Amino acid sequence: MTVTYTSRVATARFGGFSQLLLLWRGSIYKLLYRELLLFLAAYLGLSLAYRFLLSETQKRLFEKLVLYCDKSANLIPVSFVLGFYVALVLERWWGQFRSVPAPDGLMVAVAGSVHGADARGRVLRRTLMRYGGLAALLVLRAVSTPVYKRFPTTDHLVQAGFLTREERRRLEGLRSPYNKFWVPCAWFGALAGQARREGRVRDDCALKLLMEELNRFRSHCSLLFHYDWISVPLVYTQVVTIAVYTFFVTCLIGRQFLDPAQGYAGHELDLGVPVFTLLQFFFYVGWLKVAEQLINPFGEDDDDFETNTLIDRNFQVSMLAVDELYGDVPALERDRFWDAASPRAPYTAAAAPPRQPPFRGSAFDVTLAKEEMQFQALDDIEEPLGDTLEPPPRPPPGAFTRRFSLLRRKNSAGSEGGLGPETPLGAPPALGDRDSLGGDTAILLGDTPGGGSAPHDHWLLHPSTDDMV
């Protein structure tokens, strides 16, 4: 059963979490005390052997081993590896919780879309919801140990009322080695189509709503099944486990207190019991035990999901929604705030009304002087420094079309009458040739009618505002 302590920390107070440290059920003490006692016993055994059983020569060799292990323990990246692993497991744990199928949306759609207060309508609604509950139960039975212990065979499902004998025969008659949680979903779709043909589902929009809710419910079942199938890669779990246990096996030797008379650095004090090493063990191994508990929340740990309780709740609520509550709407009447212009719910003496004004937005806290809130005329607003960009002058209407029409006419004339004498390379064209091109065409090609060259011989590569069309 899940350990719930939310009410104890509802209000932050001095030492708020400290009252949770004495809880035993679901606590880290219950998970870790065996490993902690084993580590402490092994440490004390080595310490007593060093002090009373070894000879002086053996003590010197043991002290060198202690110094070497103490130096080498820092090479194991326990915090780095363990931190990422626990974060991954926690994200996976939350994803599994969100993938547990809940029939609430499906039951509302069935109750609102499948009509009929007679026995036929009632059996249709109840059967549809039973198929949905059966699909979720087949998945939970495959992934959860407590649920499998409750329903180990399909005979138990028949005796519990989730499955009829005819349905069990059909379910077991399917020749498929895979999990058959999808079969009740197929039955649901076929029965919904039959209800549509009978007129119990009055239009295609209602049938579409039923199928959408069914697909959403089925996707949760499939996702939960795949969470159970695809685990965190085994190599990652092995690396983290080996890193943690290797680190503390090294600490068993490296954190031993040595004889202060030998003058080793860092061994001036002999306490006998490694208090801070035990705390380090508590934190690191406790972190690993947290990941061990969260990696599969469908077991029998104190903080695992209560899957059997979920099955009971979902089955009862879904049947109530589509049967007893079908068409059972309270009589309409005016509420107590019918004539109130601004209705407000009352408070009890224990819940005093808020004294602060309601929040309207952070910008309402800005304060402005009175003169800053006066509108200014647009003429009084100074223009920003620098040259203003003016739009380029627009050519007269039809100028661009006229220029290209003249050029096209000239080209057609040149192709009919020949090109005439060839002009030497680099020599300017003759005046007659310029005149024959026409003034508009000459300007378009970059020459002025007066014979001079335009001030922008390369205007095609570097156009200015005067060249824009």
Tab-separated table of N, CA, C and O in Angstrom, residues 97-98 100-113 125 128-130 132-133 136 188 209-210 212-214 216-218 220-221 309-322 325:
chain	number	residue	atom	x	y	z
A	97	PHE	N	3.513	5.591	-14.027
A	97	PHE	CA	2.315	6.014	-13.306
A	97	PHE	C	1.312	6.687	-14.245
A	97	PHE	O	0.104	6.449	-14.160
A	98	ARG	N	1.810	7.512	-15.156
A	98	ARG	CA	0.915	8.205	-16.077
A	98	ARG	C	0.321	7.274	-17.134
A	98	ARG	O	-0.672	7.631	-17.776
A	100	VAL	N	-0.854	4.209	-16.492
A	100	VAL	CA	-1.859	3.288	-15.938
A	100	VAL	C	-3.231	3.650	-16.518
A	100	VAL	O	-3.676	4.791	-16.407
A	101	PRO	N	-3.932	2.718	-17.176
A	101	PRO	CA	-5.204	3.067	-17.833
A	101	PRO	C	-6.303	3.371	-16.826
A	101	PRO	O	-6.527	2.620	-15.872
A	102	ALA	N	-6.989	4.482	-17.046
A	102	ALA	CA	-8.132	4.886	-16.222
A	102	ALA	C	-9.369	4.972	-17.119
A	102	ALA	O	-9.313	5.565	-18.202
A	103	PRO	N	-10.501	4.411	-16.711
A	103	PRO	CA	-11.671	4.327	-17.597
A	103	PRO	C	-12.585	5.541	-17.518
A	103	PRO	O	-13.683	5.497	-18.075
A	104	ASP	N	-12.180	6.618	-16.856
A	104	ASP	CA	-13.106	7.727	-16.621
A	104	ASP	C	-13.594	8.366	-17.920
A	104	ASP	O	-14.797	8.597	-18.103
A	105	GLY	N	-12.669	8.675	-18.832
A	105	GLY	CA	-13.087	9.265	-20.102
A	105	GLY	C	-13.937	8.324	-20.927
A	105	GLY	O	-14.904	8.740	-21.573
A	106	LEU	N	-13.584	7.044	-20.907
A	106	LEU	CA	-14.346	6.057	-21.677
A	106	LEU	C	-15.757	5.881	-21.135
A	106	LEU	O	-16.720	5.786	-21.899
A	107	MET	N	-15.897	5.871	-19.814
A	107	MET	CA	-17.223	5.641	-19.249
A	107	MET	C	-18.143	6.845	-19.476
A	107	MET	O	-19.351	6.686	-19.688
A	108	VAL	N	-17.587	8.048	-19.469
A	108	VAL	CA	-18.408	9.225	-19.761
A	108	VAL	C	-18.879	9.199	-21.213
A	108	VAL	O	-20.032	9.525	-21.518
A	109	ALA	N	-17.987	8.791	-22.124
A	109	ALA	CA	-18.379	8.704	-23.528
A	109	ALA	C	-19.440	7.631	-23.745
A	109	ALA	O	-20.396	7.829	-24.513
A	110	VAL	N	-19.322	6.483	-23.082
A	110	VAL	CA	-20.314	5.410	-23.230
A	110	VAL	C	-21.656	5.851	-22.651
A	110	VAL	O	-22.716	5.645	-23.257
A	111	ALA	N	-21.625	6.468	-21.470
A	111	ALA	CA	-22.872	6.893	-20.838
A	111	ALA	C	-23.592	7.971	-21.647
A	111	ALA	O	-24.825	8.032	-21.651
A	112	GLY	N	-22.840	8.812	-22.349
A	112	GLY	CA	-23.471	9.889	-23.107
A	112	GLY	C	-23.774	9.560	-24.548
A	112	GLY	O	-24.490	10.325	-25.203
A	113	SER	N	-23.247	8.431	-25.064
A	113	SER	CA	-23.412	8.134	-26.484
A	113	SER	C	-24.274	6.908	-26.758
A	113	SER	O	-24.891	6.827	-27.812
A	125	ARG	N	-24.233	-0.954	-22.580
A	125	ARG	CA	-23.326	-0.061	-21.847
A	125	ARG	C	-22.464	-0.844	-20.859
A	125	ARG	O	-21.242	-0.611	-20.758
A	128	LEU	N	-19.819	-2.916	-22.760
A	128	LEU	CA	-18.742	-2.079	-23.280
A	128	LEU	C	-17.731	-1.722	-22.192
A	128	LEU	O	-16.511	-1.817	-22.396
A	129	MET	N	-18.215	-1.333	-21.034
A	129	MET	CA	-17.296	-0.973	-19.953
A	129	MET	C	-16.604	-2.206	-19.380
A	129	MET	O	-15.451	-2.123	-18.925
A	130	ARG	N	-17.275	-3.339	-19.405
A	130	ARG	CA	-16.607	-4.556	-18.931
A	130	ARG	C	-15.464	-4.944	-19.866
A	130	ARG	O	-14.416	-5.416	-19.405
A	132	GLY	N	-13.658	-2.796	-21.557
A	132	GLY	CA	-12.569	-1.880	-21.245
A	132	GLY	C	-11.831	-2.276	-19.979
A	132	GLY	O	-10.590	-2.271	-19.932
A	133	GLY	N	-12.590	-2.626	-18.936
A	133	GLY	CA	-11.950	-3.080	-17.704
A	133	GLY	C	-11.173	-4.371	-17.884
A	133	GLY	O	-10.118	-4.574	-17.262
A	136	ALA	N	-7.710	-3.589	-19.432
A	136	ALA	CA	-6.777	-3.077	-18.422
A	136	ALA	C	-6.354	-4.183	-17.466
A	136	ALA	O	-5.180	-4.249	-17.051
A	188	PHE	N	-14.912	-4.371	-28.162
A	188	PHE	CA	-15.542	-3.087	-27.876
A	188	PHE	C	-15.896	-2.380	-29.181
A	188	PHE	O	-17.015	-1.863	-29.343
A	209	LEU	N	-16.482	9.581	-31.266
A	209	LEU	CA	-16.034	9.876	-29.907
A	209	LEU	C	-15.741	8.595	-29.127
A	209	LEU	O	-14.726	8.511	-28.404
A	210	LEU	N	-16.595	7.599	-29.272
A	210	LEU	CA	-16.359	6.321	-28.596
A	210	LEU	C	-15.046	5.687	-29.039
A	210	LEU	O	-14.255	5.202	-28.218
A	212	GLU	N	-12.413	7.171	-30.368
A	212	GLU	CA	-11.267	7.969	-29.922
A	212	GLU	C	-10.929	7.680	-28.463
A	212	GLU	O	-9.759	7.535	-28.098
A	213	GLU	N	-11.958	7.611	-27.611
A	213	GLU	CA	-11.704	7.298	-26.208
A	213	GLU	C	-11.171	5.871	-26.050
A	213	GLU	O	-10.312	5.611	-25.212
A	214	LEU	N	-11.689	4.950	-26.872
A	214	LEU	CA	-11.177	3.582	-26.820
A	214	LEU	C	-9.704	3.534	-27.223
A	214	LEU	O	-8.895	2.856	-26.572
A	216	ARG	N	-7.509	5.932	-26.997
A	216	ARG	CA	-6.712	6.538	-25.937
A	216	ARG	C	-6.533	5.565	-24.773
A	216	ARG	O	-5.436	5.443	-24.205
A	217	PHE	N	-7.584	4.865	-24.419
A	217	PHE	CA	-7.503	3.877	-23.343
A	217	PHE	C	-6.579	2.718	-23.743
A	217	PHE	O	-5.748	2.274	-22.949
A	218	ARG	N	-6.698	2.259	-24.989
A	218	ARG	CA	-5.846	1.154	-25.455
A	218	ARG	C	-4.381	1.562	-25.527
A	218	ARG	O	-3.485	0.765	-25.245
A	220	HIS	N	-2.832	3.599	-23.537
A	220	HIS	CA	-2.287	3.520	-22.182
A	220	HIS	C	-1.966	2.068	-21.816
A	220	HIS	O	-0.925	1.796	-21.200
A	221	CYS	N	-2.851	1.157	-22.188
A	221	CYS	CA	-2.583	-0.263	-21.916
A	221	CYS	C	-1.329	-0.733	-22.647
A	221	CYS	O	-0.480	-1.429	-22.065
A	309	THR	N	-6.264	-2.171	-5.779
A	309	THR	CA	-7.204	-1.108	-5.405
A	309	THR	C	-7.672	-0.335	-6.636
A	309	THR	O	-8.852	0.043	-6.735
A	310	LEU	N	-6.766	-0.109	-7.585
A	310	LEU	CA	-7.154	0.562	-8.821
A	310	LEU	C	-8.175	-0.256	-9.609
A	310	LEU	O	-9.129	0.296	-10.163
A	311	ILE	N	-7.979	-1.561	-9.643
A	311	ILE	CA	-8.934	-2.423	-10.356
A	311	ILE	C	-10.309	-2.343	-9.715
A	311	ILE	O	-11.340	-2.202	-10.405
A	312	ASP	N	-10.359	-2.426	-8.392
A	312	ASP	CA	-11.651	-2.351	-7.695
A	312	ASP	C	-12.332	-1.013	-7.928
A	312	ASP	O	-13.539	-0.962	-8.210
A	313	ARG	N	-11.570	0.053	-7.817
A	313	ARG	CA	-12.156	1.387	-7.985
A	313	ARG	C	-12.664	1.586	-9.411
A	313	ARG	O	-13.789	2.056	-9.632
A	314	ASN	N	-11.851	1.251	-10.401
A	314	ASN	CA	-12.234	1.487	-11.796
A	314	ASN	C	-13.448	0.658	-12.197
A	314	ASN	O	-14.335	1.144	-12.913
A	315	PHE	N	-13.508	-0.591	-11.748
A	315	PHE	CA	-14.641	-1.439	-12.113
A	315	PHE	C	-15.942	-0.921	-11.498
A	315	PHE	O	-16.970	-0.826	-12.176
A	316	GLN	N	-15.893	-0.555	-10.237
A	316	GLN	CA	-17.109	-0.081	-9.584
A	316	GLN	C	-17.574	1.247	-10.147
A	316	GLN	O	-18.766	1.437	-10.445
A	317	VAL	N	-16.667	2.183	-10.330
A	317	VAL	CA	-17.036	3.513	-10.813
A	317	VAL	C	-17.578	3.444	-12.239
A	317	VAL	O	-18.567	4.119	-12.583
A	318	SER	N	-16.956	2.643	-13.087
A	318	SER	CA	-17.410	2.564	-14.476
A	318	SER	C	-18.813	1.957	-14.572
A	318	SER	O	-19.643	2.423	-15.364
A	319	MET	N	-19.096	0.937	-13.775
A	319	MET	CA	-20.430	0.348	-13.809
A	319	MET	C	-21.486	1.293	-13.249
A	319	MET	O	-22.614	1.363	-13.751
A	320	LEU	N	-21.142	2.030	-12.215
A	320	LEU	CA	-22.089	3.016	-11.685
A	320	LEU	C	-22.391	4.101	-12.709
A	320	LEU	O	-23.538	4.551	-12.852
A	321	ALA	N	-21.379	4.549	-13.441
A	321	ALA	CA	-21.565	5.660	-14.372
A	321	ALA	C	-22.460	5.284	-15.539
A	321	ALA	O	-23.250	6.108	-16.021
A	322	VAL	N	-22.349	4.045	-16.040
A	322	VAL	CA	-23.113	3.674	-17.235
A	322	VAL	C	-24.421	2.975	-16.906
A	322	VAL	O	-25.229	2.739	-17.811
A	325	LEU	N	-26.307	5.661	-12.887
A	325	LEU	CA	-26.352	7.095	-13.139
A	325	LEU	C	-26.825	7.439	-14.542
A	325	LEU	O	-26.899	8.632	-14.876
